Short mmCIF file of C-alpha atoms in Angstrom, two decimals:
data_model
loop_
_atom_site.label_atom_id
_atom_site.label_comp_id
_atom_site.label_asym_id
_atom_site.label_seq_id
_atom_site.Cartn_x
_atom_site.Cartn_y
_atom_site.Cartn_z
CA MET P 1059 -3.15 -22.56 9.37
CA ASN P 1060 0.34 -22.85 11.59
CA ALA P 1061 2.47 -20.28 12.44
CA LYS P 1062 5.49 -22.15 10.71
CA LYS P 1063 3.84 -22.31 7.41
CA ILE P 1064 2.46 -18.09 7.50
CA LEU P 1065 6.35 -17.53 8.00
CA ARG P 1066 8.04 -20.40 5.45
CA THR P 1067 9.41 -18.58 2.56
CA ASP P 1068 12.84 -19.81 0.25
CA LEU P 1069 15.64 -17.62 -1.15
CA GLN P 1070 14.38 -17.02 -4.24
CA GLN P 1071 10.59 -15.42 -2.69
CA MET P 1072 12.85 -13.14 -0.63
CA ILE P 1073 14.72 -12.00 -3.70
CA PHE P 1074 11.46 -11.34 -4.80
CA LEU P 1075 10.32 -9.86 -2.27
CA GLY P 1076 13.31 -7.40 -1.62
CA MET P 1077 12.55 -6.03 -5.31
CA ILE P 1078 8.43 -5.07 -5.50
CA VAL P 1079 9.87 -3.36 -2.34
CA ALA P 1080 12.27 -1.23 -4.08
CA MET P 1081 9.66 -0.83 -6.61
CA LYS P 1082 7.88 0.35 -3.96
CA ILE P 1083 10.16 2.99 -2.67
CA ILE P 1084 11.62 3.58 -5.77
CA LEU P 1085 7.27 4.19 -7.06
CA GLY P 1086 7.22 6.08 -3.76
CA GLN P 1087 9.39 8.57 -5.12
CA PHE P 1088 7.48 9.80 -8.43
CA SER P 1089 4.54 12.22 -5.93
CA PHE P 1090 3.47 15.45 -6.20
CA GLY P 1091 1.46 18.37 -3.93
CA PRO P 1092 2.15 19.22 -0.15
CA THR P 1093 2.46 16.60 2.28
CA THR P 1094 -1.35 17.04 3.40
CA VAL P 1095 -2.53 15.83 0.25
CA LYS P 1096 0.28 14.39 -1.59
CA VAL P 1097 -0.49 12.31 -4.66
CA GLY P 1098 1.88 9.50 -6.07
CA LEU P 1099 2.80 5.96 -7.62
CA GLY P 1100 3.74 4.03 -3.79
CA PHE P 1101 -0.42 2.87 -3.97
CA ILE P 1102 1.09 0.14 -6.99
CA GLY P 1103 3.96 -1.58 -4.39
CA SER P 1104 1.79 -1.47 -1.85
CA VAL P 1105 -0.12 -4.20 -4.78
CA LEU P 1106 2.30 -5.95 -5.43
CA LEU P 1107 2.99 -6.78 -2.05
CA ALA P 1108 -0.47 -8.00 -1.44
CA TYR P 1109 -1.14 -10.15 -4.26
CA PHE P 1110 2.03 -12.07 -4.20
CA PHE P 1111 3.12 -12.09 -0.57
CA GLY P 1112 -0.83 -12.11 1.14
CA PRO P 1113 -1.69 -10.33 4.65
CA VAL P 1114 1.69 -11.20 6.62
CA TRP P 1115 4.98 -10.75 3.33
CA GLY P 1116 3.20 -8.26 2.31
CA THR P 1117 2.66 -6.37 6.04
CA ILE P 1118 6.26 -6.41 6.53
CA GLY P 1119 6.79 -5.96 3.26
CA GLY P 1120 4.69 -2.58 3.32
CA GLY P 1121 6.90 -1.73 6.95
CA ILE P 1122 10.42 -2.42 5.89
CA SER P 1123 9.76 -0.13 2.79
CA ASP P 1124 8.26 2.67 5.17
CA LEU P 1125 12.13 2.66 7.23
CA VAL P 1126 13.94 2.11 4.09
CA SER P 1127 12.21 4.86 2.22
CA SER P 1128 12.62 6.56 5.55
CA ALA P 1129 16.37 6.09 5.78
CA ILE P 1130 17.70 6.67 1.88
CA PHE P 1131 15.79 9.26 1.25
CA GLY P 1132 14.83 10.79 4.54
CA ASN P 1133 10.83 11.77 5.47
CA GLN P 1134 9.55 16.02 5.56
CA GLY P 1135 9.14 16.50 9.26
CA GLY P 1136 11.59 13.62 10.08
CA PHE P 1137 10.89 9.64 10.44
CA PHE P 1138 7.36 9.41 12.47
CA ILE P 1139 6.05 5.37 13.20
CA GLY P 1140 2.90 6.31 12.34
CA PHE P 1141 3.19 6.03 8.14
CA THR P 1142 4.79 3.41 9.13
CA LEU P 1143 1.89 1.63 10.52
CA THR P 1144 0.52 3.21 7.29
CA ALA P 1145 2.54 1.15 4.69
CA MET P 1146 1.75 -1.93 6.74
CA VAL P 1147 -2.20 -1.52 7.16
CA GLY P 1148 -2.37 -0.81 3.21
CA PRO P 1149 -0.93 -4.15 1.93
CA LEU P 1150 -2.41 -5.90 4.89
CA ILE P 1151 -6.14 -4.16 3.76
CA TYR P 1152 -5.10 -5.03 -0.36
CA ALA P 1153 -4.07 -9.00 0.71
CA LEU P 1154 -7.33 -9.59 2.37
CA PHE P 1155 -8.81 -9.03 -0.97
CA LEU P 1156 -6.25 -9.67 -3.91
CA TYR P 1157 -3.94 -12.66 -2.35
CA ASP P 1158 -5.00 -15.64 -3.94
CA HIS P 1159 -8.39 -14.16 -5.25
CA PRO P 1160 -8.84 -14.29 -9.59
CA VAL P 1161 -8.42 -10.47 -10.25
CA LYS P 1162 -11.77 -8.73 -10.18
CA VAL P 1163 -13.39 -5.33 -10.69
CA TRP P 1164 -15.17 -5.55 -6.78
CA ARG P 1165 -11.80 -6.49 -4.50
CA ILE P 1166 -10.40 -3.51 -6.20
CA VAL P 1167 -13.47 -1.35 -6.14
CA ALA P 1168 -13.16 -2.25 -2.51
CA SER P 1169 -9.92 -2.55 -1.22
CA THR P 1170 -9.18 0.54 -2.91
CA ILE P 1171 -12.05 2.08 -0.54
CA LEU P 1172 -10.95 1.01 2.31
CA VAL P 1173 -7.53 1.97 1.47
CA THR P 1174 -8.61 5.88 1.35
CA ILE P 1175 -10.28 5.20 3.93
CA ILE P 1176 -8.79 3.63 6.54
CA VAL P 1177 -5.82 4.20 5.71
CA ASN P 1178 -5.54 7.90 3.64
CA ILE P 1179 -8.28 9.49 5.18
CA GLY P 1180 -8.19 8.33 8.75
CA MET P 1181 -4.62 7.08 9.64
CA ASN P 1182 -3.27 9.90 7.72
CA THR P 1183 -4.78 12.15 8.96
CA LEU P 1184 -4.24 11.58 11.90
CA TRP P 1185 -0.14 11.44 12.23
CA LEU P 1186 -0.40 14.90 9.91
CA HIS P 1187 -2.59 16.20 12.88
CA LEU P 1188 -0.07 14.50 15.59
CA MET P 1189 3.14 15.66 13.57
CA TYR P 1190 2.09 18.92 12.47
CA GLY P 1191 -0.31 20.19 15.24
CA MET P 1192 -2.96 20.15 12.69
CA ASN P 1193 -6.99 21.12 13.67
CA PHE P 1194 -8.14 17.00 12.25
CA ASN P 1195 -11.04 18.64 10.59
CA ALA P 1196 -9.33 21.56 9.14
CA ALA P 1197 -7.09 18.61 7.50
CA LEU P 1198 -8.98 16.53 6.76
CA VAL P 1199 -11.19 19.34 4.84
CA GLN P 1200 -8.20 19.14 2.76
CA ARG P 1201 -8.00 15.93 2.25
CA LEU P 1202 -11.50 14.96 1.36
CA PRO P 1203 -11.25 16.56 -2.19
CA LYS P 1204 -8.05 14.55 -3.38
CA GLU P 1205 -9.11 11.90 -1.13
CA MET P 1206 -12.25 11.70 -3.43
CA ILE P 1207 -11.30 11.95 -6.31
CA ILE P 1208 -7.83 9.64 -6.77
CA PRO P 1209 -8.64 6.14 -5.06
CA TRP P 1210 -11.01 5.82 -9.16
CA VAL P 1211 -7.49 6.56 -11.35
CA GLN P 1212 -6.03 4.12 -8.74
CA MET P 1213 -8.50 0.68 -9.01
CA VAL P 1214 -8.12 1.60 -12.81
CA VAL P 1215 -4.42 1.55 -12.83
CA ILE P 1216 -4.43 -1.45 -9.90
CA TYR P 1217 -6.93 -3.64 -12.79
CA VAL P 1218 -3.98 -2.29 -15.28
CA VAL P 1219 -0.92 -3.29 -13.56
CA LEU P 1220 -3.59 -6.59 -11.58
CA GLN P 1221 -4.15 -8.35 -15.67
CA ALA P 1222 -0.62 -7.73 -16.56
CA VAL P 1223 0.91 -9.60 -13.77
CA SER P 1224 -1.52 -12.13 -14.36
CA ARG P 1225 -0.60 -13.13 -17.01
CA VAL P 1226 2.61 -13.25 -16.10
CA LYS P 1227 3.77 -17.33 -13.95
CA ILE P 1228 5.07 -15.91 -11.04
CA LYS P 1229 5.55 -19.07 -7.94
CA LYS P 1230 3.32 -17.30 -4.77
#
């Protein structure tokens, strides 16, 4: 597949992308807990970006959502490019499993576990270590209980959301 075809899109798709990015930004504001173990709803936007737009535009949308969110709401500790990378890698991983594929439980489980391990445990713990000078192992131990419970809740939410949107006929 050539690069022009991958990057080509029309106005209607760009508007829809903007709507999903806006939804991701808004859902990301619904979170609780301290910075090191924050739990929120932003993952739903990441999944929808991946499901509707695939790895390229889903990744771009994830990055845009982080930049716009940082500009509008600010981030505790200020802007950090690492969290923008995190916002991009999540939709990328989800897209590899969910884009142009039927909604299957194993796809949701596999993608959520990979996002949890690579993005939430790996990347985010590294960024907290770099930003706040936290001991990496201490941050990891503090975050692990959350990362062992929350993904299972996310899988149920993802399944319900994708079942609902898969019934709606949206031109991809």
